[in-house]
mmCIF file of C-alpha atoms and ligand atoms in Angstrom:
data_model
loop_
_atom_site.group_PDB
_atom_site.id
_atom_site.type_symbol
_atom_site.label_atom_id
_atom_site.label_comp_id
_atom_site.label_asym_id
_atom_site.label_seq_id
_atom_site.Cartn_x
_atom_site.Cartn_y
_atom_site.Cartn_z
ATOM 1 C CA UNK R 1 0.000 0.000 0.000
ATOM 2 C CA UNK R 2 1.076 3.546 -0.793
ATOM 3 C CA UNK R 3 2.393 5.307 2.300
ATOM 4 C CA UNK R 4 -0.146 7.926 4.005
ATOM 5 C CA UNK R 5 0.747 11.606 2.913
ATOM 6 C CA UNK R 6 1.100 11.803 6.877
ATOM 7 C CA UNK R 7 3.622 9.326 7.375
ATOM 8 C CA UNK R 8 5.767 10.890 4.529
ATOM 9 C CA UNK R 9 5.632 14.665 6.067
ATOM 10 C CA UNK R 10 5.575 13.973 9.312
ATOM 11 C CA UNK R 11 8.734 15.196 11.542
ATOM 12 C CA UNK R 12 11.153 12.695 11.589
ATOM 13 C CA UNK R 13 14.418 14.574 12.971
ATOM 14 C CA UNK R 14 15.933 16.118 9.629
ATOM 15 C CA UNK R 15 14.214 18.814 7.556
ATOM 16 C CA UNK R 16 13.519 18.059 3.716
ATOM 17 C CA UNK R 17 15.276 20.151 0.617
ATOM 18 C CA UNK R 18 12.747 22.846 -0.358
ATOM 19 C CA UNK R 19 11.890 21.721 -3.367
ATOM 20 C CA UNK R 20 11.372 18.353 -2.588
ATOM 21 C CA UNK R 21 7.531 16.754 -3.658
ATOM 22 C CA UNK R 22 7.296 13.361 -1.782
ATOM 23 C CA UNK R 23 4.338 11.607 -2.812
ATOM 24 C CA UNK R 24 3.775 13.296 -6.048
ATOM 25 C CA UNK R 25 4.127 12.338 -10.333
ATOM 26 C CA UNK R 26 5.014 15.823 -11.122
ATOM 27 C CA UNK R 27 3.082 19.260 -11.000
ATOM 28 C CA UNK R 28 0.231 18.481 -13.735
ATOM 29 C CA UNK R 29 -0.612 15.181 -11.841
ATOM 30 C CA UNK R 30 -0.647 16.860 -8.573
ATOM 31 C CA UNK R 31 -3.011 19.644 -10.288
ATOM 32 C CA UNK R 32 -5.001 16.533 -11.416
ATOM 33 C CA UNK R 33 -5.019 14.912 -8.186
ATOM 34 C CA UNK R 34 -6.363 18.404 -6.429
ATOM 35 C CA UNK R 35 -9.391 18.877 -8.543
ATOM 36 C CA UNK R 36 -10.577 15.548 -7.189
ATOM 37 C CA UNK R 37 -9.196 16.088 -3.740
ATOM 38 C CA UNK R 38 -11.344 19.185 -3.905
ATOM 39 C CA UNK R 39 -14.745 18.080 -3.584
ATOM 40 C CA UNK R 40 -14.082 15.113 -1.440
ATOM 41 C CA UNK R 41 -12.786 17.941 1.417
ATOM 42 C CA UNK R 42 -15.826 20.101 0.817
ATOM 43 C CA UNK R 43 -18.340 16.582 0.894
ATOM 44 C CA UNK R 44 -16.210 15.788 4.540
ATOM 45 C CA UNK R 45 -16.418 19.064 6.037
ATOM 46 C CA UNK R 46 -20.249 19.337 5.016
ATOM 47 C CA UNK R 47 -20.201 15.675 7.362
ATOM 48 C CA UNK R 48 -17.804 16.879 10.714
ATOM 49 C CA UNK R 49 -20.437 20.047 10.267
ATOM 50 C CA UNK R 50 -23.553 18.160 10.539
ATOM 51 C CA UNK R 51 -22.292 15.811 13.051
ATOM 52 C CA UNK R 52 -21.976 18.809 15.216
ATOM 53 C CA UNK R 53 -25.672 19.517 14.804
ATOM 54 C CA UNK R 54 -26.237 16.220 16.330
ATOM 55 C CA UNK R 55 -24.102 16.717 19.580
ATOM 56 C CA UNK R 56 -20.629 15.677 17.815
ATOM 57 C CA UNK R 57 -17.757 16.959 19.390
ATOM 58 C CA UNK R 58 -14.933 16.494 16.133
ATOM 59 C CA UNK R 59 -13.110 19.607 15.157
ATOM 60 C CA UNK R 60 -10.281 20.102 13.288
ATOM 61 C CA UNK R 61 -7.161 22.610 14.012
ATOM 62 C CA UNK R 62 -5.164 23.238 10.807
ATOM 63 C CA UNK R 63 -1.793 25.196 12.522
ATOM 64 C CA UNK R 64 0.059 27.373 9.590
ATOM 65 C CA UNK R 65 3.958 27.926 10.473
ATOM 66 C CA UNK R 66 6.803 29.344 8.460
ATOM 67 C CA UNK R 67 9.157 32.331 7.754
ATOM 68 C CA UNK R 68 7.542 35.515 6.168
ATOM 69 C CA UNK R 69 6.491 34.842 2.793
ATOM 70 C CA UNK R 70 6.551 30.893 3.273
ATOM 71 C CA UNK R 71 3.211 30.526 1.812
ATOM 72 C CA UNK R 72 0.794 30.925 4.846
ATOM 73 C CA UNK R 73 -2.024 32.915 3.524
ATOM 74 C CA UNK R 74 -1.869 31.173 0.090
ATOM 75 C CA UNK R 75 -2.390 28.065 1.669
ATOM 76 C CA UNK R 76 -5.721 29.756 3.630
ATOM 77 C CA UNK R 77 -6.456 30.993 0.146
ATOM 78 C CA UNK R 78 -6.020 28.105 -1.573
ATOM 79 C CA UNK R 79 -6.426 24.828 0.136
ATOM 80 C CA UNK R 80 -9.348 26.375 2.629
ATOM 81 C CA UNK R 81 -11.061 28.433 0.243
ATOM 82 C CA UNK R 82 -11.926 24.574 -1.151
ATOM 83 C CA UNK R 83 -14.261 24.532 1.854
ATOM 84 C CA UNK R 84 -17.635 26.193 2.727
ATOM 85 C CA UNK R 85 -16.587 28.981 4.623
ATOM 86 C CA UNK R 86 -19.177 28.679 7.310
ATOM 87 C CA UNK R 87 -17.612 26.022 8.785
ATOM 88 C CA UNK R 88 -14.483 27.212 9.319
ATOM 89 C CA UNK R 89 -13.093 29.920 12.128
ATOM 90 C CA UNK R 90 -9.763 30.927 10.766
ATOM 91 C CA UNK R 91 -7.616 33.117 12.935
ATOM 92 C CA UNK R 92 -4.289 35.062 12.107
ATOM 93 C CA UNK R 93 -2.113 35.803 15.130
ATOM 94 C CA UNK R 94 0.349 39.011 14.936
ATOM 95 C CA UNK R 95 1.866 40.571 17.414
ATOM 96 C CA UNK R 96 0.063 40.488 20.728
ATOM 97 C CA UNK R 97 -2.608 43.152 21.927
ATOM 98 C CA UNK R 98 -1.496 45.027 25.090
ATOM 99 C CA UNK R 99 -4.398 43.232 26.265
ATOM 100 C CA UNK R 100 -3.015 39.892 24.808
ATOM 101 C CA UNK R 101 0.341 40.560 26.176
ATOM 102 C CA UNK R 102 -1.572 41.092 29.711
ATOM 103 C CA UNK R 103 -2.620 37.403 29.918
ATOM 104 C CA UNK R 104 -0.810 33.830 29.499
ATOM 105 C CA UNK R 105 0.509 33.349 26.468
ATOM 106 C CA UNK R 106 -2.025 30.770 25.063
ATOM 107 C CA UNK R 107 -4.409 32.536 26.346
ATOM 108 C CA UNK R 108 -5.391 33.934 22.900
ATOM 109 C CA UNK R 109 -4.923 30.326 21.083
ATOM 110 C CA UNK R 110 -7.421 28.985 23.266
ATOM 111 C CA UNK R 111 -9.812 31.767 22.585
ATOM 112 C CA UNK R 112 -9.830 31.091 18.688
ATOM 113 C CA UNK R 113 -9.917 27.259 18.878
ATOM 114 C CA UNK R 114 -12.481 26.117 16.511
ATOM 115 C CA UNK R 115 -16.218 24.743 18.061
ATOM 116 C CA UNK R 116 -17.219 21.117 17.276
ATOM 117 C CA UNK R 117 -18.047 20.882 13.697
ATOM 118 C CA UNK R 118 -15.595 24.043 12.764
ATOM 119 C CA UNK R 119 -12.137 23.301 10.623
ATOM 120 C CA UNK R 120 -10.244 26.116 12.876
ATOM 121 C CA UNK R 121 -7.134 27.702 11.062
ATOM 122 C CA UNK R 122 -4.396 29.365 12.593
ATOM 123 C CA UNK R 123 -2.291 31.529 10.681
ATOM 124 C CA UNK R 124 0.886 31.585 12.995
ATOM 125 C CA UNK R 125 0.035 30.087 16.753
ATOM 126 C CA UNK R 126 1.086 29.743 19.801
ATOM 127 C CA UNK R 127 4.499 28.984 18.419
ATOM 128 C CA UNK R 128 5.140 32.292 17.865
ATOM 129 C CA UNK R 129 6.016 32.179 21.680
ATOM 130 C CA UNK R 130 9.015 30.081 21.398
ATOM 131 C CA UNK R 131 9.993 30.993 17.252
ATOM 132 C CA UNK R 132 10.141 35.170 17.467
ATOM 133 C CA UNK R 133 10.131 35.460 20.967
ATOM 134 C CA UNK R 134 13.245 33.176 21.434
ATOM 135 C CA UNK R 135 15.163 34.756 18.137
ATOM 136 C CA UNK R 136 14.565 38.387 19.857
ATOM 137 C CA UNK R 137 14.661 37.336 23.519
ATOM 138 C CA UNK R 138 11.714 39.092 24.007
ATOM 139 C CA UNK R 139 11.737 37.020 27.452
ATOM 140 C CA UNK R 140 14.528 34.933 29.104
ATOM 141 C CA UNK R 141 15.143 31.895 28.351
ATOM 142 C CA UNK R 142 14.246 30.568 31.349
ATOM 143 C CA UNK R 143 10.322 31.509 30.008
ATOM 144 C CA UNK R 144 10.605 30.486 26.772
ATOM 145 C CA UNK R 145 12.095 26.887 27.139
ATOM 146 C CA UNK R 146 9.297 26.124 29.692
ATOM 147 C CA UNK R 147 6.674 26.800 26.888
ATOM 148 C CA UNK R 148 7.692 23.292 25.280
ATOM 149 C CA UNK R 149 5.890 21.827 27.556
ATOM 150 C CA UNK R 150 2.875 23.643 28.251
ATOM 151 C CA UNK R 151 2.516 24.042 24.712
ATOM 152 C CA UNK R 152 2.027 19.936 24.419
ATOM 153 C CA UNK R 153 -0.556 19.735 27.230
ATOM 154 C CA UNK R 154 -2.381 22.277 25.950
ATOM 155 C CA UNK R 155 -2.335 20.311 22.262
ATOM 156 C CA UNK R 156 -3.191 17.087 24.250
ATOM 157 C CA UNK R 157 -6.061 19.194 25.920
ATOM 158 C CA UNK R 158 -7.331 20.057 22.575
ATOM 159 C CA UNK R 159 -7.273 16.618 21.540
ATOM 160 C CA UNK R 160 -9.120 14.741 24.010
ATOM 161 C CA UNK R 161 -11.871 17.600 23.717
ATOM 162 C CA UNK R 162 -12.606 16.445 20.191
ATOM 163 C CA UNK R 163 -9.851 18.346 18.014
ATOM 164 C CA UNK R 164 -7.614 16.590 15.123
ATOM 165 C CA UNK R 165 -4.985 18.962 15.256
ATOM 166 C CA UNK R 166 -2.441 19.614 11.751
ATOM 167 C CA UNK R 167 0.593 21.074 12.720
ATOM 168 C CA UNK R 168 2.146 22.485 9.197
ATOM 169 C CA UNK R 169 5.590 23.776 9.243
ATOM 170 C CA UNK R 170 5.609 25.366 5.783
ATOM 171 C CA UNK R 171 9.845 25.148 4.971
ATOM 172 C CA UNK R 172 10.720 27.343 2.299
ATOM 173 C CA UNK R 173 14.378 28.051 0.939
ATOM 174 C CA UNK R 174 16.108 31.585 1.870
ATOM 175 C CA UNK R 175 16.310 31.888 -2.381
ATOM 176 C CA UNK R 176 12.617 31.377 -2.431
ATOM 177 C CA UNK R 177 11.961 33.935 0.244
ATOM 178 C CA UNK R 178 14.654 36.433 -1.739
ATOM 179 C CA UNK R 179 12.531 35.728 -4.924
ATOM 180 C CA UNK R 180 8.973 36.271 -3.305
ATOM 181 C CA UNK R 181 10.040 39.578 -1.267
ATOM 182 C CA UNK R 182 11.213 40.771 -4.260
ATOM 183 C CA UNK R 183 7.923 39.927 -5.955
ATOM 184 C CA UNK R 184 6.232 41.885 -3.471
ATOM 185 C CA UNK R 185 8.540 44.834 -3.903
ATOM 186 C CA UNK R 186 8.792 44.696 -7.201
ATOM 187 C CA UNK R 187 4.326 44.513 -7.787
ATOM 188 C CA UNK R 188 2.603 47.761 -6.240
ATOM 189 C CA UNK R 189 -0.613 45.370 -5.449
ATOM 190 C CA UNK R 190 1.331 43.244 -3.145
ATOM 191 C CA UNK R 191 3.378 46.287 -1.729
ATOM 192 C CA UNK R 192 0.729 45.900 1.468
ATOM 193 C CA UNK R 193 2.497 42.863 2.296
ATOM 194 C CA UNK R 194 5.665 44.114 2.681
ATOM 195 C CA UNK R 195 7.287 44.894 6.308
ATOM 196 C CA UNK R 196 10.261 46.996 7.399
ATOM 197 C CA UNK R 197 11.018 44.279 9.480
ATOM 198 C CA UNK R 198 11.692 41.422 6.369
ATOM 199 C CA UNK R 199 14.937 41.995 5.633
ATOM 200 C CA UNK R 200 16.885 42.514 8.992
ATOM 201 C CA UNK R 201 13.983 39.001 9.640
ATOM 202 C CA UNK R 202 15.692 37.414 6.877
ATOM 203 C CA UNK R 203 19.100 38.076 8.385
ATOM 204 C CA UNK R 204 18.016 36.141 11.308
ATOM 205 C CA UNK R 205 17.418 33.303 9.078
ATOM 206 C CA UNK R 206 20.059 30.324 11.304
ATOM 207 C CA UNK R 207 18.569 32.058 14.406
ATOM 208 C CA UNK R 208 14.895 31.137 13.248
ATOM 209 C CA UNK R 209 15.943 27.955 11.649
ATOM 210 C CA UNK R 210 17.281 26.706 15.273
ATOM 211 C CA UNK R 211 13.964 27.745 16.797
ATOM 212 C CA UNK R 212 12.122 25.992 14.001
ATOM 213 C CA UNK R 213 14.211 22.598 14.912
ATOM 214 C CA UNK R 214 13.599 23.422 19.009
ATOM 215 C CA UNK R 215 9.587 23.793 18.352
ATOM 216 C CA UNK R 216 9.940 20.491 16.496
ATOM 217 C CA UNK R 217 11.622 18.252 18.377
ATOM 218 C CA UNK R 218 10.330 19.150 21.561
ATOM 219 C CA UNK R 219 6.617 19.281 20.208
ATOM 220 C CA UNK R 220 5.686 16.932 17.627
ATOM 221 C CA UNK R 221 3.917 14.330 19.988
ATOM 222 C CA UNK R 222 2.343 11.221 18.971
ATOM 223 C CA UNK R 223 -1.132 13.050 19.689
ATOM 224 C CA UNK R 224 0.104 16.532 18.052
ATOM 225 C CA UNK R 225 2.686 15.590 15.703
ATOM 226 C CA UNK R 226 4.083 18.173 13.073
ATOM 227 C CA UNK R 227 4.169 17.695 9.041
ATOM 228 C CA UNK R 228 7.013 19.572 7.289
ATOM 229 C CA UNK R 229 5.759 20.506 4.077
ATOM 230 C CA UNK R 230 8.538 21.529 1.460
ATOM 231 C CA UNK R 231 7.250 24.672 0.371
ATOM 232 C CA UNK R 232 9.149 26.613 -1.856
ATOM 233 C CA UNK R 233 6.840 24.937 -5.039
ATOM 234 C CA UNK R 234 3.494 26.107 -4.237
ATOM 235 C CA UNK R 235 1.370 23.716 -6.018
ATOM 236 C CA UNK R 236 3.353 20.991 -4.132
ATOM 237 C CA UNK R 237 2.288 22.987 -0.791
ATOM 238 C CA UNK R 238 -1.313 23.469 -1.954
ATOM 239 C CA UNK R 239 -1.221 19.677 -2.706
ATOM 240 C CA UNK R 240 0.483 18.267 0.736
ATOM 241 C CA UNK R 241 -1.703 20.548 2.823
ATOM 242 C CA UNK R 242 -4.758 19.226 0.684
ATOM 243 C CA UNK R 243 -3.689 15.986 1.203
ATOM 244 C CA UNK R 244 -3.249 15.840 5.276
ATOM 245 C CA UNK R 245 -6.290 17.324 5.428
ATOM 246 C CA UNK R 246 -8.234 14.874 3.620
ATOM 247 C CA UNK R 247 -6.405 12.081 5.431
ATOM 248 C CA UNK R 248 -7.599 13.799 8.688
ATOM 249 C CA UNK R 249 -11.083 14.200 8.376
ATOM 250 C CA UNK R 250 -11.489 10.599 6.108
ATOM 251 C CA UNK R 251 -10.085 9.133 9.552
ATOM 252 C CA UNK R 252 -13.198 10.245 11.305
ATOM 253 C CA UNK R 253 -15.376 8.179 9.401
ATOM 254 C CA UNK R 254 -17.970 10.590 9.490
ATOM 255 C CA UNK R 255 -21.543 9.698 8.263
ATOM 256 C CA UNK R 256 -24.362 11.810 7.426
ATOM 257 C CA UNK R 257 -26.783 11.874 10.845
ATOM 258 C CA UNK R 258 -30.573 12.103 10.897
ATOM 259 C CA UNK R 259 -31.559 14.059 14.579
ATOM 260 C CA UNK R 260 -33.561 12.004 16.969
ATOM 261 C CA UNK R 261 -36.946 13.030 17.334
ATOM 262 C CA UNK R 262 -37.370 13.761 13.588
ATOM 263 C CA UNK R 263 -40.466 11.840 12.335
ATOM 264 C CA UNK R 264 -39.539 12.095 8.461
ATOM 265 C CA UNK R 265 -42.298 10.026 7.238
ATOM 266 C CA UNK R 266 -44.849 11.988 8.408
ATOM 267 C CA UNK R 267 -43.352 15.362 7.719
ATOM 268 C CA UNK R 268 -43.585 13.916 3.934
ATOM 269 C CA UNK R 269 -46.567 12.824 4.219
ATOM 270 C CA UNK R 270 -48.236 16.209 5.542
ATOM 271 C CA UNK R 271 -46.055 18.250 2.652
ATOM 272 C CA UNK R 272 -47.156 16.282 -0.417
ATOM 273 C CA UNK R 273 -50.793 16.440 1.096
ATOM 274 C CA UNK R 274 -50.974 19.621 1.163
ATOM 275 C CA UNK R 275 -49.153 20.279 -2.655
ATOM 276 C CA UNK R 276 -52.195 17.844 -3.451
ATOM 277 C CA UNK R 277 -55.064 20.301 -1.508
ATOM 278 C CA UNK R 278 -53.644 23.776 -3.035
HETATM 279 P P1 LIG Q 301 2.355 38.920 9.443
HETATM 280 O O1 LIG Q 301 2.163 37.435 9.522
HETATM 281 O O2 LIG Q 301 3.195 39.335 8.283
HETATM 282 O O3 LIG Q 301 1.080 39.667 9.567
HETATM 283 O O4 LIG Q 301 3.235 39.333 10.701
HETATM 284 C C1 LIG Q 301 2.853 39.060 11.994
HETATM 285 C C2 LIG Q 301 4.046 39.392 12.875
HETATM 286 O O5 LIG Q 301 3.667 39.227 14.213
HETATM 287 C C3 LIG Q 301 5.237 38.501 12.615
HETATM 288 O O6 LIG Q 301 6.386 39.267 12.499
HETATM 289 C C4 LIG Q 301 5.274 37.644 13.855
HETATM 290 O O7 LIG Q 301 6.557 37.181 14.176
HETATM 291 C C5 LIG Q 301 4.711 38.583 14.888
HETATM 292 N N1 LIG Q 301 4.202 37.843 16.046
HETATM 293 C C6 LIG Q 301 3.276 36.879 16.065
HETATM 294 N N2 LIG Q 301 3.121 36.376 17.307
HETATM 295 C C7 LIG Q 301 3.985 37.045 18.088
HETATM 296 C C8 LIG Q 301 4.314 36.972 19.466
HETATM 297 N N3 LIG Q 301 3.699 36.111 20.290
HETATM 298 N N4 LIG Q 301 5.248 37.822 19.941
HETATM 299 C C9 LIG Q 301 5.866 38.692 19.116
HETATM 300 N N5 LIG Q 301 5.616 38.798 17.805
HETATM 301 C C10 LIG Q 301 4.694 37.986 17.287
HETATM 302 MG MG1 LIG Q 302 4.952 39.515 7.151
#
């Protein structure tokens, strides 16, 4: 049997080259393969939705991490937008609110996790507490390196209440991210994207690299674990992320339910009487 997408992307201790595409024939197959990928996500999420109606308590977190321009918001864009909107909660995470910065530091993840029946996405996550905060020592060590841990309960927490959780590390090359700032310099509709803080970012690129590796070896858990998606081809990315979320929510086995109480025959039968009376 073909190995899962999963057990090909998951962390296994050494990051993959960029450009890599495990799993895939080639871009026009994996173009191929999405179009049919497409409406088997939408039928699924339509199911974990409905289930909810019934008293279900399956959600899905789909975690987005990776260096400025790694592909985050295209991959909201592109593999989410395949998806009826109204199921999903999707929730980008900058730099904290005063108010933010006045509570725990997961306080705000737990806020946005996604109800039963919801695909929740986070657009950068709690990691951010031990990836930026650790490059710029924005506390001490001591602080950060305790996170590791409460980080993985709180992922374990999230789990027994219901959630599948999809940790994506989106690993681009530093040429890629040269090429796609430059992009956005270079196109005045993408200038809004652009930050002051980029290029000295960029600079810090071994800095945030060793965070990276710290984030995933201490936290992909056997409940939690994270997928390193090569990303600097972005149909690859749109394909991969496509992919571990169909493996997901397939897993749940997820039927279409009929609410107790609901007598259906004789609903008909009153409706088509009355179509015959008017
Ligand atoms: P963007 O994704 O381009 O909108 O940028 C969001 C910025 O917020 C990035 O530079 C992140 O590193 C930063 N950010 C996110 N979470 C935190 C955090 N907990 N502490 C400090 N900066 C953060
Ligand atoms: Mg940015």
């Amino acid at each position: 049997m073909a190995k899962s997408v999963r057990d090909q992307l998951r962390w296994n201790g050494t990051l993959p080259d960029p450009r890599d595409t495990p799993g895939t024939k080639g871009k026009a197959q994996a173009r191929k393969d999405l179009a049919s990928i497409a409406p088997k996500l939408a039928d699924l999420q339509e199911r974990l939705f409905a289930n909810a109606k019934v008293g279900g308590d399956r959600k899905v977190l789909l975690l987005l991490q990776g260096m400025d321009a790694s592909g985050k918001d295209g991959t909201v864009k592109h593999v989410v937008g395949q998806v009826n909107p109204a199921g999903c909660r999707i929730t980008s995470f900058g730099k904290p609110t005063k108010e933010e910065l006045a509570h725990d530091f997961l306080w705000r993840t737990t806020n946005a996790l996604p109800a039963a029946g919801q695909i929740g996405v986070f657009n950068r996550s709690q990691y951010e507490d031990v990836l930026v905060v650790r490059v710029h020592e924005l506390v001490p060590r001591a602080t950060w390196s305790r996170r590791y841990a409460r980080i993985n309960a709180w992922e374990s927490r999230a789990v027994k209440s219901g959630a599948s959780v999809v940790k994506v590390f989106l690993h681009i090359s530093p040429d890629e991210q040269k090429q796609r700032l430059l992009e956005r310099i270079d196109n005045p509709t993408k200038h809004w994207k652009v930050g002051t803080a980029d290029i000295p970012e960029r600079h810090r690129w071994a800095d945030y690299q060793a965070a990276y590796l710290g984030a995933l070896t201490r936290c992909s858990t056997d409940v939690a674990p994270w997928y390193v998606v090569p990303a600097d081809r972005k149909w690859y990315r749109d394909w991969a992320v496509s992919s571990l979320l169909l493996e997901t929510l397939s897993d749940l086995e997820l039927g279409w339910p009929t609410p107790d109480g609901l007598d259906l025959k004789a609903m008909r039968k009153e409706l088509v009487s009355e179509a015959a009376s008017s």
